[in-house]
Amino acid sequence: MAQRQQQEQMPDFDFADAEGYTPYEGGAQSDYVTSGLYATKVTEATPGWTKAQEGKTQDAKVHFLLEVIEGADNECKGCLLVADIAYTGRDKNGKPKAHKMLDVLISSGSVLAKIQEQKAKGVKVKIDDVCKMITGKIIYADVRDDTWKGTVRSKVDNVVTRARYDAAKESGTLLRRQVTGPTAQGTQSNGSGGQVHAPPHQPSKADDLM
């Protein structure tokens, strides 16, 4: 090996290999945040498919990237959370997985009566339009600890209504667990910041849900 390094000239770096290149921005894993409820901004909502597994049907999903605005631990402001939410197929209890996506819509400001109205009409909306409508909105995430291969990480367990979040904020119960010790005071912030507003979005057929 040493002889080859001495005898051969090192190859040039070929920028032709830049075809199809996109900058690496980290893996699809959430930052670790204290368990509890958080107001988050949807920075990305990308349609895709669940991971292929033998004996299981792949379901259509939306991959979400969420930025923490405020919540159980305000030291986590700016942290990023990821969530993959399927909207086809059924869970182990036979419940449509689309219910989780409906939770996202309600959390982002959709009205239940409008959703029921669309159901009665048999309306279908392109998932790209749904993603565009949700992007930039505020949704309220219930975050819990999850252990994977011995590593504790944060998982968006559910998406809750704004009313649920506001009630927890008012009662000081955004934090899921009591923390003791010298860091408790900083960790138990109840996210008492100002009103959270989402930026406007481009209208689409999905706006009938609002």
Coordinates of C-alpha atoms in Angstrom, one line a residue:
M1 CA 0.0 0.0 0.0
A2 CA 2.8 2.4 0.9
Q3 CA 4.6 1.6 -2.4
R4 CA 1.5 2.3 -4.4
Q5 CA 1.0 5.7 -2.7
Q6 CA 4.6 6.6 -3.7
Q7 CA 4.4 5.5 -7.3
E8 CA 0.9 6.6 -8.3
Q9 CA -0.4 10.1 -8.5
M10 CA -3.5 10.8 -6.5
P11 CA -6.7 11.1 -8.6
D12 CA -8.3 14.5 -9.1
F13 CA -11.5 15.3 -7.4
D14 CA -14.2 15.0 -10.2
F15 CA -17.0 17.5 -9.9
A16 CA -19.0 15.5 -12.4
D17 CA -20.0 13.4 -9.4
A18 CA -22.0 16.4 -8.1
E19 CA -24.9 15.2 -10.3
G20 CA -27.8 14.5 -8.0
Y21 CA -26.0 15.9 -5.0
T22 CA -27.9 17.7 -2.1
P23 CA -26.2 18.9 1.1
Y24 CA -26.4 16.6 4.0
E25 CA -28.4 18.2 6.8
G26 CA -28.5 15.4 9.4
G27 CA -30.5 12.2 9.7
A28 CA -34.2 12.0 10.2
Q29 CA -34.0 12.0 14.0
S30 CA -35.6 14.4 16.5
D31 CA -33.5 16.6 18.8
Y32 CA -33.9 15.5 22.4
V33 CA -36.5 17.6 24.2
T34 CA -38.1 17.3 27.6
S35 CA -41.3 15.2 27.5
G36 CA -44.4 17.3 27.4
L37 CA -46.6 19.5 25.1
Y38 CA -45.1 21.9 22.6
A39 CA -46.3 24.4 20.1
T40 CA -44.4 23.6 16.9
K41 CA -44.2 25.2 13.4
V42 CA -44.4 22.8 10.5
T43 CA -41.3 23.6 8.4
E44 CA -41.6 20.7 6.1
A45 CA -44.4 18.3 5.1
T46 CA -43.4 15.7 2.5
P47 CA -45.5 12.8 1.1
G48 CA -43.9 9.4 0.9
W49 CA -44.2 5.7 1.9
T50 CA -43.7 3.8 5.1
K51 CA -40.6 1.6 5.2
A52 CA -41.0 -1.7 3.3
Q53 CA -41.2 -4.7 5.7
E54 CA -41.8 -8.3 4.9
G55 CA -45.4 -9.3 5.4
K56 CA -46.6 -5.7 5.8
T57 CA -48.3 -3.4 3.4
Q58 CA -46.6 -0.1 2.7
D59 CA -48.8 2.8 3.6
A60 CA -48.8 6.4 2.3
K61 CA -47.4 8.8 4.9
V62 CA -46.4 12.4 5.4
H63 CA -42.9 13.2 6.8
F64 CA -43.1 16.2 9.1
L65 CA -40.2 18.4 10.3
L66 CA -41.4 20.5 13.3
E67 CA -39.6 23.5 14.9
V68 CA -40.4 24.0 18.6
I69 CA -41.8 27.5 19.2
E70 CA -42.6 27.2 22.9
G71 CA -43.9 24.6 25.4
A72 CA -43.0 22.3 28.3
D73 CA -39.3 23.4 28.3
N74 CA -38.6 26.8 26.7
E75 CA -34.9 25.9 26.6
C76 CA -35.9 23.6 23.8
K77 CA -37.1 26.5 21.6
G78 CA -35.7 26.0 18.1
C79 CA -35.2 22.3 18.5
L80 CA -36.4 20.1 15.6
L81 CA -38.8 17.2 15.8
V82 CA -39.6 14.7 13.1
A83 CA -42.8 12.7 12.7
D84 CA -44.0 10.2 10.1
I85 CA -47.7 10.0 10.0
A86 CA -49.5 7.5 7.8
Y87 CA -52.8 8.4 6.1
T88 CA -53.7 5.1 4.5
G89 CA -54.3 1.6 5.9
R90 CA -55.5 0.7 9.4
D91 CA -53.7 0.2 12.8
K92 CA -53.6 -3.0 14.8
N93 CA -57.0 -2.1 16.3
G94 CA -58.6 -1.7 12.9
K95 CA -58.8 2.1 13.2
P96 CA -58.0 4.1 10.0
K97 CA -54.5 5.6 10.2
A98 CA -55.9 8.7 8.6
H99 CA -57.3 9.6 12.0
K100 CA -53.8 10.7 13.0
M101 CA -53.6 13.0 9.9
L102 CA -57.0 14.4 10.9
D103 CA -55.5 15.2 14.3
V104 CA -52.8 17.2 12.5
L105 CA -55.5 19.1 10.5
I106 CA -57.5 19.9 13.6
S107 CA -54.4 21.0 15.5
S108 CA -53.4 23.3 12.6
G109 CA -56.8 25.0 12.6
S110 CA -59.2 22.9 10.5
V111 CA -62.8 22.8 11.7
L112 CA -64.3 19.4 12.6
A113 CA -67.7 20.3 11.0
K114 CA -65.9 21.1 7.7
I115 CA -64.1 17.7 7.8
Q116 CA -67.4 15.9 8.4
E117 CA -68.9 17.9 5.6
Q118 CA -66.2 16.9 3.2
K119 CA -66.7 13.2 4.3
A120 CA -70.4 13.4 3.5
K121 CA -69.6 14.8 0.0
G122 CA -67.0 12.1 -0.6
V123 CA -64.3 14.7 -1.3
K124 CA -60.7 13.6 -1.9
V125 CA -57.9 16.2 -1.8
K126 CA -54.4 15.7 -3.3
I127 CA -51.9 15.0 -0.5
D128 CA -49.6 17.7 -2.0
D129 CA -52.3 20.3 -1.5
V130 CA -52.8 19.1 2.1
C131 CA -49.0 19.4 2.7
K132 CA -48.9 22.9 1.3
M133 CA -51.8 23.9 3.4
I134 CA -50.2 22.6 6.6
T135 CA -46.6 23.9 6.0
G136 CA -46.0 27.0 8.0
K137 CA -48.9 26.3 10.4
I138 CA -48.6 25.8 14.1
I139 CA -49.5 22.3 15.5
Y140 CA -49.4 21.1 19.0
A141 CA -47.2 18.0 19.7
D142 CA -47.3 15.6 22.6
V143 CA -43.7 14.5 22.9
R144 CA -42.5 11.5 24.9
D145 CA -39.3 9.6 25.5
D146 CA -38.8 6.6 23.3
T147 CA -36.0 4.1 23.5
W148 CA -34.5 2.7 20.3
K149 CA -31.5 0.3 20.4
G150 CA -30.7 1.4 23.9
T151 CA -30.8 5.1 23.1
V152 CA -33.4 7.4 24.6
R153 CA -34.8 9.9 22.0
S154 CA -37.8 12.1 21.6
K155 CA -40.9 10.9 19.8
V156 CA -44.0 12.9 18.7
D157 CA -46.5 10.5 20.3
N158 CA -49.7 12.4 19.3
V159 CA -50.8 15.7 17.9
V160 CA -53.3 17.5 20.2
T161 CA -55.8 20.3 19.8
R162 CA -55.0 23.9 20.5
A163 CA -57.6 23.9 23.3
R164 CA -55.8 21.0 25.0
Y165 CA -52.5 22.8 24.7
D166 CA -53.9 26.1 26.0
A167 CA -55.6 24.4 28.9
A168 CA -52.3 22.7 29.9
K169 CA -50.4 26.0 29.5
E170 CA -53.0 27.8 31.7
S171 CA -52.7 25.2 34.4
G172 CA -48.9 24.9 34.2
T173 CA -49.0 21.2 33.2
L174 CA -47.2 21.3 29.8
L175 CA -44.4 19.4 31.4
R176 CA -45.0 15.7 31.4
R177 CA -42.9 14.7 34.4
Q178 CA -41.6 16.3 37.5
V179 CA -37.9 17.1 37.5
T180 CA -36.0 17.4 40.7
G181 CA -32.5 18.7 41.4
P182 CA -30.6 21.8 40.6
T183 CA -31.8 22.1 37.0
A184 CA -35.5 21.7 37.9
Q185 CA -36.3 25.4 37.9
G186 CA -35.1 25.9 34.3
T187 CA -36.6 22.7 33.1
Q188 CA -40.1 23.2 34.4
S189 CA -40.9 26.3 32.3
N190 CA -44.6 26.2 31.3
G191 CA -44.1 28.1 28.1
S192 CA -45.8 31.2 29.2
G193 CA -44.7 33.2 26.1
G194 CA -46.9 35.4 24.0
Q195 CA -49.5 34.3 21.4
V196 CA -48.3 32.1 18.7
H197 CA -49.3 32.9 15.1
A198 CA -48.7 31.1 11.9
P199 CA -47.8 32.8 8.6
P200 CA -50.4 33.0 5.8
H201 CA -50.3 30.2 3.1
Q202 CA -51.3 30.0 -0.5
P203 CA -54.9 29.0 -1.0
S204 CA -55.8 25.6 -2.5
K205 CA -58.7 23.1 -2.6
A206 CA -57.6 21.9 0.9
D207 CA -58.8 25.2 2.3
D208 CA -62.3 23.8 2.3
L209 CA -61.2 22.1 5.5
M210 CA -60.6 25.4 7.3

